[in-house]
Amino acid sequence: MRSTATRTRLAAAAATAGIVVLAGCSSSGSSDKASASSCDPAKGKVTLQYWNTVPGMDKVVDLWNKQHPDIQVETKNISNDQYGTLGNALKADKAPDLAQVGYDELPNLRTQSAFVDASACKAATAAKSKFVPWTWSQTSFGDTGVFAIPQDTGPMALYVRSDLFKKYNVAIPTTWDEYATAAEKLHKADPNLDMTFFDPNNAEWFNGLLWQNDARMYGYSGDKWQVSVDSAQSRQVADYWQKLISEKVVRTDLAHGSTQMYAAYQKDQLATYVGAAWGYSMFRDNLPKQAGKWTIVPMPTWGANGSSGDWGGSTVAFMKGSKHLYESVEFNTWLNTDPDALAMENKLGGLYPAATAGLDLPALKQGVPYYNNEKIFDVFADASKKIDTSFAWGPTQKTVNLALQDAMAKAAAGSGTLDDALATAQAAALKSMKDQAIPATAGK
C-alpha cells in the first residue's frame, strides 16, 4: 500500500482536478463562491434549516438550541427520499441552509451549483485539521473551497452470528476464499441458512467492495477523467459474488434495511452481514433478542495487504441560497467536532465520526453490550486505517450507480452477469460525461 501521505496527496489531486472540470459544467462558474461580506454575523436571532437522515439527530439539535439561543436550528428528517427531496427543493429555490450529502453525491450536486463556498469564514477553513484528510479533500474538492463539513465515514467489517458458526463447527473466515468455503459448509449443514444477502439495488455497498480491492472507479490525468469502473480488479469482485449467487449460498431477494431483511436475520436464515461502522446500531435496535449472538471481525481480505473498504459516510453541505453563512458554519463545525454532539450522534444514530477527535470518544473505546461487550469500534478504527484514500468519485456517480443497479438486478434475476453490469455502468459513465461535455476516456 502507498504511504498515507502519498495517498492523501493523490486524493487531493483527483478532487482538485474534478473541480476544474465541474466548474466548467456549472451554469455559473462563480455561483457557489461566497463573498467576504457573506460571512458577517447576523444582527439578530437566526433560525437555520438542517435536513438529514440520521436517527436521533433532533435530540442533538436540541442540545445546540439550548446552548445557542441566538442561532436556532430546525431539523427535518428526509430519509424516505433524501436526494429527491433535496433536488426538488433546489429546483424550487427552497433548499435548506444545511443538508446531509453523501461523499459520492458531492460531485454530482456540484455540477448543479447546489453549494455555496464557505471558505470566506475563518472557522470553516480552520476546521480542516480536525478531520481525517481524505474526507476533507472530498468535501473541499481539493483546496479550492469549503463546500461541506465531513460528518461520518463507513469503514467496513464483517458482522458474524458467532453462535451459528459455533453450532455448525465452521471457522469464522478471514479471507474471501474462506468466506466462500464457509458459505458452502453452512448451507450444506442447514439448507435454510445462507451466508448473507446480495442486494442488487445497492450500488453504494457494491462500490465499497470494489474500493477494498483497489478497484479505483475514476482517475484524472491529461486533462481528462479516466473511467475504470470495468477494471480487472472490479471484475474479480463481480466474478466472486456471481459465483456465490449461482451456487445459491447468498440471497438476492432482500433489500438492505427492509423489514424482510430483518425477518431473515431474526429467523436465523442469514449468518453474516458485510457492512459499515454505522450499521452496528441497526442490529441493536431492530433485533434486540439477538444480543450477545453477534460479533464483528475484520472484513475478509483479498490479499496480504489486508485492505478495507468504505461504504457510505456523509457530509453536512452548505446549500445554495443560504442567507446565514456565518451561523451555518458555527453550527456545522460544532455538530461535527464537539465531543458531546459526536457522542450523541454515535449513540443515537450510529455515526462513526469523520473528526479525528471523534475516534477517541470514550464510547468508542468501550465494549458494546449488544455485541457481548466486545470493543467493536477497535475493529472499525483499524479498518479505517486500511482504506485506500486515493479512491475518488466521478462527476456523474449517480448515473453510474443507477445503471449499475439496473444491470445487477437483471443479473440477479438470471439475465446477464455482474461482469455485464460493470460494462453497462462503464458505458453509462462515459456517455453521461460526454453528454455534459466533460472530457473523459476509458481507463485501465
CSV table of N, CA and C in Angstrom, one decimal, residues 48-158:
chain,number,residue,atom,x,y,z
A,48,LEU,N,-31.9,28.4,11.4
A,48,LEU,CA,-31.4,27.7,10.3
A,48,LEU,C,-32.2,26.4,10.0
A,49,GLN,N,-32.2,26.0,8.8
A,49,GLN,CA,-32.9,24.7,8.4
A,49,GLN,C,-31.8,23.7,8.1
A,50,TYR,N,-31.9,22.5,8.7
A,50,TYR,CA,-30.9,21.5,8.5
A,50,TYR,C,-31.7,20.2,8.2
A,51,TRP,N,-31.5,19.6,7.0
A,51,TRP,CA,-32.1,18.4,6.6
A,51,TRP,C,-31.2,17.2,6.7
A,52,ASN,N,-31.6,16.1,7.2
A,52,ASN,CA,-30.7,14.9,7.3
A,52,ASN,C,-31.5,13.6,7.4
A,53,THR,N,-30.8,12.5,7.5
A,53,THR,CA,-31.4,11.2,7.6
A,53,THR,C,-31.1,10.4,8.8
A,54,VAL,N,-30.4,11.1,9.8
A,54,VAL,CA,-29.9,10.4,10.9
A,54,VAL,C,-30.9,10.2,12.1
A,55,PRO,N,-31.1,9.0,12.5
A,55,PRO,CA,-32.0,8.8,13.7
A,55,PRO,C,-31.5,9.6,14.9
A,56,GLY,N,-32.3,10.2,15.6
A,56,GLY,CA,-31.9,10.9,16.9
A,56,GLY,C,-31.3,12.3,16.7
A,57,MET,N,-31.1,12.7,15.4
A,57,MET,CA,-30.4,14.0,15.2
A,57,MET,C,-31.2,15.2,15.8
A,58,ASP,N,-32.5,15.0,15.9
A,58,ASP,CA,-33.3,16.1,16.5
A,58,ASP,C,-32.9,16.3,18.0
A,59,LYS,N,-32.5,15.3,18.7
A,59,LYS,CA,-32.0,15.4,20.1
A,59,LYS,C,-30.6,16.1,20.1
A,60,VAL,N,-29.8,15.9,19.1
A,60,VAL,CA,-28.5,16.6,19.0
A,60,VAL,C,-28.8,18.1,18.8
A,61,VAL,N,-29.7,18.3,17.9
A,61,VAL,CA,-30.0,19.7,17.6
A,61,VAL,C,-30.6,20.4,18.8
A,62,ASP,N,-31.4,19.7,19.6
A,62,ASP,CA,-32.0,20.3,20.8
A,62,ASP,C,-30.9,20.7,21.8
A,63,LEU,N,-29.8,20.0,21.8
A,63,LEU,CA,-28.7,20.3,22.7
A,63,LEU,C,-28.1,21.7,22.2
A,64,TRP,N,-27.9,21.8,20.9
A,64,TRP,CA,-27.3,23.0,20.3
A,64,TRP,C,-28.3,24.2,20.7
A,65,ASN,N,-29.5,24.0,20.4
A,65,ASN,CA,-30.5,25.1,20.6
A,65,ASN,C,-30.5,25.6,22.1
A,66,LYS,N,-30.3,24.7,23.0
A,66,LYS,CA,-30.3,25.1,24.4
A,66,LYS,C,-29.1,25.9,24.8
A,67,GLN,N,-28.0,25.6,24.1
A,67,GLN,CA,-26.7,26.3,24.3
A,67,GLN,C,-26.6,27.6,23.5
A,68,HIS,N,-27.4,27.8,22.4
A,68,HIS,CA,-27.2,28.9,21.5
A,68,HIS,C,-28.5,29.5,21.2
A,69,PRO,N,-29.1,30.3,22.1
A,69,PRO,CA,-30.4,30.9,21.9
A,69,PRO,C,-30.5,31.8,20.7
A,70,ASP,N,-29.4,32.4,20.2
A,70,ASP,CA,-29.5,33.3,19.1
A,70,ASP,C,-29.3,32.6,17.7
A,71,ILE,N,-28.9,31.4,17.7
A,71,ILE,CA,-28.8,30.6,16.5
A,71,ILE,C,-29.6,29.3,16.7
A,72,GLN,N,-30.9,29.4,16.3
A,72,GLN,CA,-31.7,28.2,16.5
A,72,GLN,C,-31.7,27.4,15.2
A,73,VAL,N,-31.8,26.1,15.3
A,73,VAL,CA,-31.8,25.2,14.2
A,73,VAL,C,-33.1,24.3,14.2
A,74,GLU,N,-33.7,24.3,13.0
A,74,GLU,CA,-34.8,23.4,12.8
A,74,GLU,C,-34.4,22.2,11.9
A,75,THR,N,-34.7,21.0,12.4
A,75,THR,CA,-34.2,19.8,11.6
A,75,THR,C,-35.4,19.1,11.0
A,76,LYS,N,-35.1,18.5,9.8
A,76,LYS,CA,-36.1,17.8,9.1
A,76,LYS,C,-35.5,16.5,8.6
A,77,ASN,N,-36.1,15.3,8.9
A,77,ASN,CA,-35.6,14.0,8.5
A,77,ASN,C,-36.2,13.7,7.1
A,78,ILE,N,-35.3,13.5,6.2
A,78,ILE,CA,-35.7,13.2,4.8
A,78,ILE,C,-35.2,11.9,4.3
A,79,SER,N,-35.2,10.9,5.3
A,79,SER,CA,-34.6,9.6,5.0
A,79,SER,C,-35.5,8.8,3.9
A,80,ASN,N,-36.8,9.2,3.8
A,80,ASN,CA,-37.6,8.5,2.9
A,80,ASN,C,-37.2,8.7,1.4
A,81,ASP,N,-36.8,9.9,1.1
A,81,ASP,CA,-36.4,10.2,-0.3
A,81,ASP,C,-35.3,11.4,-0.2
A,82,GLN,N,-34.2,11.0,0.3
A,82,GLN,CA,-33.2,12.1,0.6
A,82,GLN,C,-32.9,13.0,-0.6
A,83,TYR,N,-32.4,12.4,-1.7
A,83,TYR,CA,-31.9,13.2,-2.8
A,83,TYR,C,-33.1,13.7,-3.7
A,84,GLY,N,-34.2,13.0,-3.7
A,84,GLY,CA,-35.4,13.5,-4.4
A,84,GLY,C,-35.9,14.8,-3.7
A,85,THR,N,-36.0,14.7,-2.4
A,85,THR,CA,-36.5,15.9,-1.6
A,85,THR,C,-35.5,17.0,-1.8
A,86,LEU,N,-34.3,16.8,-1.7
A,86,LEU,CA,-33.3,17.8,-1.8
A,86,LEU,C,-33.3,18.4,-3.2
A,87,GLY,N,-33.3,17.5,-4.2
A,87,GLY,CA,-33.3,18.0,-5.6
A,87,GLY,C,-34.5,18.9,-5.9
A,88,ASN,N,-35.7,18.5,-5.4
A,88,ASN,CA,-36.9,19.3,-5.7
A,88,ASN,C,-36.8,20.7,-5.0
A,89,ALA,N,-36.2,20.7,-3.8
A,89,ALA,CA,-36.0,21.9,-3.1
A,89,ALA,C,-35.1,22.9,-3.8
A,90,LEU,N,-34.0,22.3,-4.4
A,90,LEU,CA,-33.1,23.1,-5.1
A,90,LEU,C,-33.7,23.7,-6.4
A,91,LYS,N,-34.5,22.9,-7.0
A,91,LYS,CA,-35.2,23.4,-8.2
A,91,LYS,C,-36.2,24.6,-7.9
A,92,ALA,N,-36.8,24.5,-6.7
A,92,ALA,CA,-37.7,25.5,-6.3
A,92,ALA,C,-37.1,26.6,-5.6
A,93,ASP,N,-35.8,26.6,-5.5
A,93,ASP,CA,-35.0,27.7,-4.7
A,93,ASP,C,-35.5,27.7,-3.3
A,94,LYS,N,-35.8,26.5,-2.7
A,94,LYS,CA,-36.2,26.4,-1.3
A,94,LYS,C,-35.3,25.4,-0.5
A,95,ALA,N,-34.1,25.4,-0.9
A,95,ALA,CA,-33.2,24.4,-0.2
A,95,ALA,C,-32.9,24.9,1.2
A,96,PRO,N,-32.6,24.0,2.1
A,96,PRO,CA,-32.3,24.4,3.5
A,96,PRO,C,-30.9,25.0,3.5
A,97,ASP,N,-30.5,25.6,4.7
A,97,ASP,CA,-29.2,26.2,4.8
A,97,ASP,C,-28.1,25.1,4.8
A,98,LEU,N,-28.5,23.9,5.4
A,98,LEU,CA,-27.5,22.8,5.5
A,98,LEU,C,-28.3,21.5,5.2
A,99,ALA,N,-27.6,20.6,4.6
A,99,ALA,CA,-28.2,19.3,4.3
A,99,ALA,C,-27.1,18.2,4.3
A,100,GLN,N,-27.6,17.0,4.7
A,100,GLN,CA,-26.7,15.8,4.7
A,100,GLN,C,-26.5,15.4,3.3
A,101,VAL,N,-25.3,15.2,2.8
A,101,VAL,CA,-25.0,14.8,1.5
A,101,VAL,C,-23.9,13.7,1.5
A,102,GLY,N,-24.1,12.6,0.9
A,102,GLY,CA,-23.0,11.6,0.9
A,102,GLY,C,-21.8,12.0,0.1
A,103,TYR,N,-20.7,11.5,0.4
A,103,TYR,CA,-19.4,11.8,-0.3
A,103,TYR,C,-19.6,11.6,-1.8
A,104,ASP,N,-20.2,10.5,-2.2
A,104,ASP,CA,-20.3,10.1,-3.6
A,104,ASP,C,-21.3,11.0,-4.4
A,105,GLU,N,-22.2,11.7,-3.6
A,105,GLU,CA,-23.1,12.6,-4.3
A,105,GLU,C,-22.6,14.0,-4.4
A,106,LEU,N,-21.5,14.4,-3.7
A,106,LEU,CA,-21.0,15.7,-3.8
A,106,LEU,C,-20.6,16.2,-5.2
A,107,PRO,N,-19.9,15.4,-6.0
A,107,PRO,CA,-19.5,15.9,-7.3
A,107,PRO,C,-20.7,16.1,-8.2
A,108,ASN,N,-21.7,15.2,-8.1
A,108,ASN,CA,-22.9,15.3,-8.9
A,108,ASN,C,-23.7,16.6,-8.6
A,109,LEU,N,-23.9,16.8,-7.3
A,109,LEU,CA,-24.6,18.1,-6.9
A,109,LEU,C,-23.8,19.3,-7.2
A,110,ARG,N,-22.5,19.2,-7.3
A,110,ARG,CA,-21.6,20.3,-7.6
A,110,ARG,C,-21.8,20.8,-9.0
A,111,THR,N,-22.1,19.8,-9.9
A,111,THR,CA,-22.4,20.2,-11.3
A,111,THR,C,-23.7,21.0,-11.4
A,112,GLN,N,-24.5,20.9,-10.4
A,112,GLN,CA,-25.8,21.7,-10.4
A,112,GLN,C,-25.7,23.0,-9.6
A,113,SER,N,-24.5,23.3,-9.2
A,113,SER,CA,-24.2,24.6,-8.4
A,113,SER,C,-25.1,24.6,-7.2
A,114,ALA,N,-25.1,23.4,-6.5
A,114,ALA,CA,-26.0,23.2,-5.3
A,114,ALA,C,-25.4,23.8,-4.1
A,115,PHE,N,-24.1,24.1,-4.1
A,115,PHE,CA,-23.5,24.5,-2.8
A,115,PHE,C,-23.0,25.9,-2.8
A,116,VAL,N,-22.7,26.5,-1.7
A,116,VAL,CA,-22.1,27.8,-1.5
A,116,VAL,C,-20.7,27.5,-0.8
A,117,ASP,N,-19.7,28.2,-1.3
A,117,ASP,CA,-18.4,28.1,-0.7
A,117,ASP,C,-18.3,28.9,0.6
A,118,ALA,N,-18.0,28.2,1.7
A,118,ALA,CA,-17.9,28.8,3.0
A,118,ALA,C,-16.5,29.2,3.4
A,119,SER,N,-15.6,29.2,2.4
A,119,SER,CA,-14.2,29.4,2.8
A,119,SER,C,-13.9,30.9,3.2
A,120,ALA,N,-14.9,31.8,3.0
A,120,ALA,CA,-14.8,33.1,3.5
A,120,ALA,C,-14.8,33.2,5.0
A,121,CYS,N,-15.3,32.1,5.6
A,121,CYS,CA,-15.4,32.1,7.1
A,121,CYS,C,-14.2,31.4,7.6
A,122,LYS,N,-13.5,32.1,8.5
A,122,LYS,CA,-12.2,31.5,9.0
A,122,LYS,C,-12.5,30.2,9.8
A,123,ALA,N,-13.6,30.1,10.5
A,123,ALA,CA,-13.9,28.9,11.2
A,123,ALA,C,-14.0,27.7,10.3
A,124,ALA,N,-14.5,27.9,9.1
A,124,ALA,CA,-14.7,26.8,8.1
A,124,ALA,C,-13.3,26.3,7.6
A,125,THR,N,-12.4,27.2,7.3
A,125,THR,CA,-11.1,26.8,6.8
A,125,THR,C,-10.2,26.2,7.9
A,126,ALA,N,-10.4,26.8,9.1
A,126,ALA,CA,-9.7,26.3,10.2
A,126,ALA,C,-10.0,24.9,10.7
A,127,ALA,N,-11.2,24.4,10.2
A,127,ALA,CA,-11.7,23.1,10.6
A,127,ALA,C,-11.0,22.0,9.9
A,128,LYS,N,-10.2,22.3,8.9
A,128,LYS,CA,-9.6,21.2,8.1
A,128,LYS,C,-8.7,20.3,8.9
A,129,SER,N,-8.0,20.8,9.9
A,129,SER,CA,-7.1,20.0,10.6
A,129,SER,C,-7.8,19.0,11.6
A,130,LYS,N,-9.1,19.2,11.7
A,130,LYS,CA,-9.8,18.4,12.7
A,130,LYS,C,-10.4,17.1,12.1
A,131,PHE,N,-10.2,16.9,10.8
A,131,PHE,CA,-10.8,15.7,10.1
A,131,PHE,C,-9.8,14.8,9.5
A,132,VAL,N,-10.2,13.6,9.3
A,132,VAL,CA,-9.4,12.6,8.5
A,132,VAL,C,-9.2,13.2,7.2
A,133,PRO,N,-7.9,13.3,6.7
A,133,PRO,CA,-7.6,14.0,5.5
A,133,PRO,C,-8.4,13.7,4.3
A,134,TRP,N,-8.6,12.4,4.0
A,134,TRP,CA,-9.3,12.1,2.8
A,134,TRP,C,-10.8,12.6,2.7
A,135,THR,N,-11.4,12.7,3.9
A,135,THR,CA,-12.7,13.2,4.0
A,135,THR,C,-12.8,14.7,3.6
A,136,TRP,N,-11.8,15.4,4.1
A,136,TRP,CA,-11.7,16.9,3.9
A,136,TRP,C,-11.5,17.1,2.4
A,137,SER,N,-10.6,16.3,1.8
A,137,SER,CA,-10.3,16.5,0.4
A,137,SER,C,-11.6,16.4,-0.5
A,138,GLN,N,-12.4,15.5,-0.1
A,138,GLN,CA,-13.7,15.3,-0.9
A,138,GLN,C,-14.7,16.4,-0.7
A,139,THR,N,-14.7,16.9,0.5
A,139,THR,CA,-15.7,18.0,0.8
A,139,THR,C,-15.3,19.3,0.3
A,140,SER,N,-14.0,19.5,0.1
A,140,SER,CA,-13.5,20.8,-0.3
A,140,SER,C,-13.1,20.8,-1.8
A,141,PHE,N,-13.2,19.6,-2.5
A,141,PHE,CA,-12.8,19.4,-3.9
A,141,PHE,C,-11.3,19.9,-4.0
A,142,GLY,N,-10.5,19.3,-3.2
A,142,GLY,CA,-9.1,19.7,-3.1
A,142,GLY,C,-8.9,20.8,-2.1
A,143,ASP,N,-8.3,21.9,-2.4
A,143,ASP,CA,-8.1,23.0,-1.5
A,143,ASP,C,-8.7,24.3,-2.1
A,144,THR,N,-9.8,24.1,-2.9
A,144,THR,CA,-10.4,25.2,-3.6
A,144,THR,C,-11.5,25.9,-2.8
A,145,GLY,N,-12.0,25.3,-1.8
A,145,GLY,CA,-13.1,25.9,-1.1
A,145,GLY,C,-13.5,25.0,0.0
A,146,VAL,N,-14.6,25.4,0.7
A,146,VAL,CA,-15.2,24.6,1.7
A,146,VAL,C,-16.7,24.5,1.4
A,147,PHE,N,-17.1,23.4,0.8
A,147,PHE,CA,-18.5,23.3,0.4
A,147,PHE,C,-19.3,22.4,1.4
A,148,ALA,N,-18.6,21.7,2.2
A,148,ALA,CA,-19.3,20.9,3.2
A,148,ALA,C,-18.3,20.5,4.3
A,149,ILE,N,-18.8,20.1,5.4
A,149,ILE,CA,-18.0,19.6,6.5
A,149,ILE,C,-18.2,18.1,6.7
A,150,PRO,N,-17.2,17.3,6.7
A,150,PRO,CA,-17.3,15.9,6.9
A,150,PRO,C,-18.1,15.5,8.2
A,151,GLN,N,-18.9,14.5,8.1
A,151,GLN,CA,-19.7,14.1,9.3
A,151,GLN,C,-19.3,12.7,9.8
A,152,ASP,N,-19.4,11.7,8.9
A,152,ASP,CA,-19.1,10.4,9.3
A,152,ASP,C,-18.5,9.6,8.2
A,153,THR,N,-17.9,8.5,8.5
A,153,THR,CA,-17.3,7.6,7.5
A,153,THR,C,-17.9,6.2,7.7
A,154,GLY,N,-17.6,5.3,6.7
A,154,GLY,CA,-18.2,3.9,6.8
A,154,GLY,C,-17.2,2.8,6.6
A,155,PRO,N,-16.1,2.8,7.4
A,155,PRO,CA,-15.2,1.7,7.3
A,155,PRO,C,-15.9,0.3,7.4
A,156,MET,N,-15.6,-0.6,6.6
A,156,MET,CA,-16.4,-1.9,6.5
A,156,MET,C,-15.7,-3.0,7.3
A,157,ALA,N,-16.6,-3.9,7.8
A,157,ALA,CA,-16.1,-5.1,8.5
A,157,ALA,C,-17.2,-6.2,8.3
A,158,LEU,N,-17.0,-7.3,9.0
A,158,LEU,CA,-17.9,-8.4,8.8
A,158,LEU,C,-18.6,-8.7,10.1
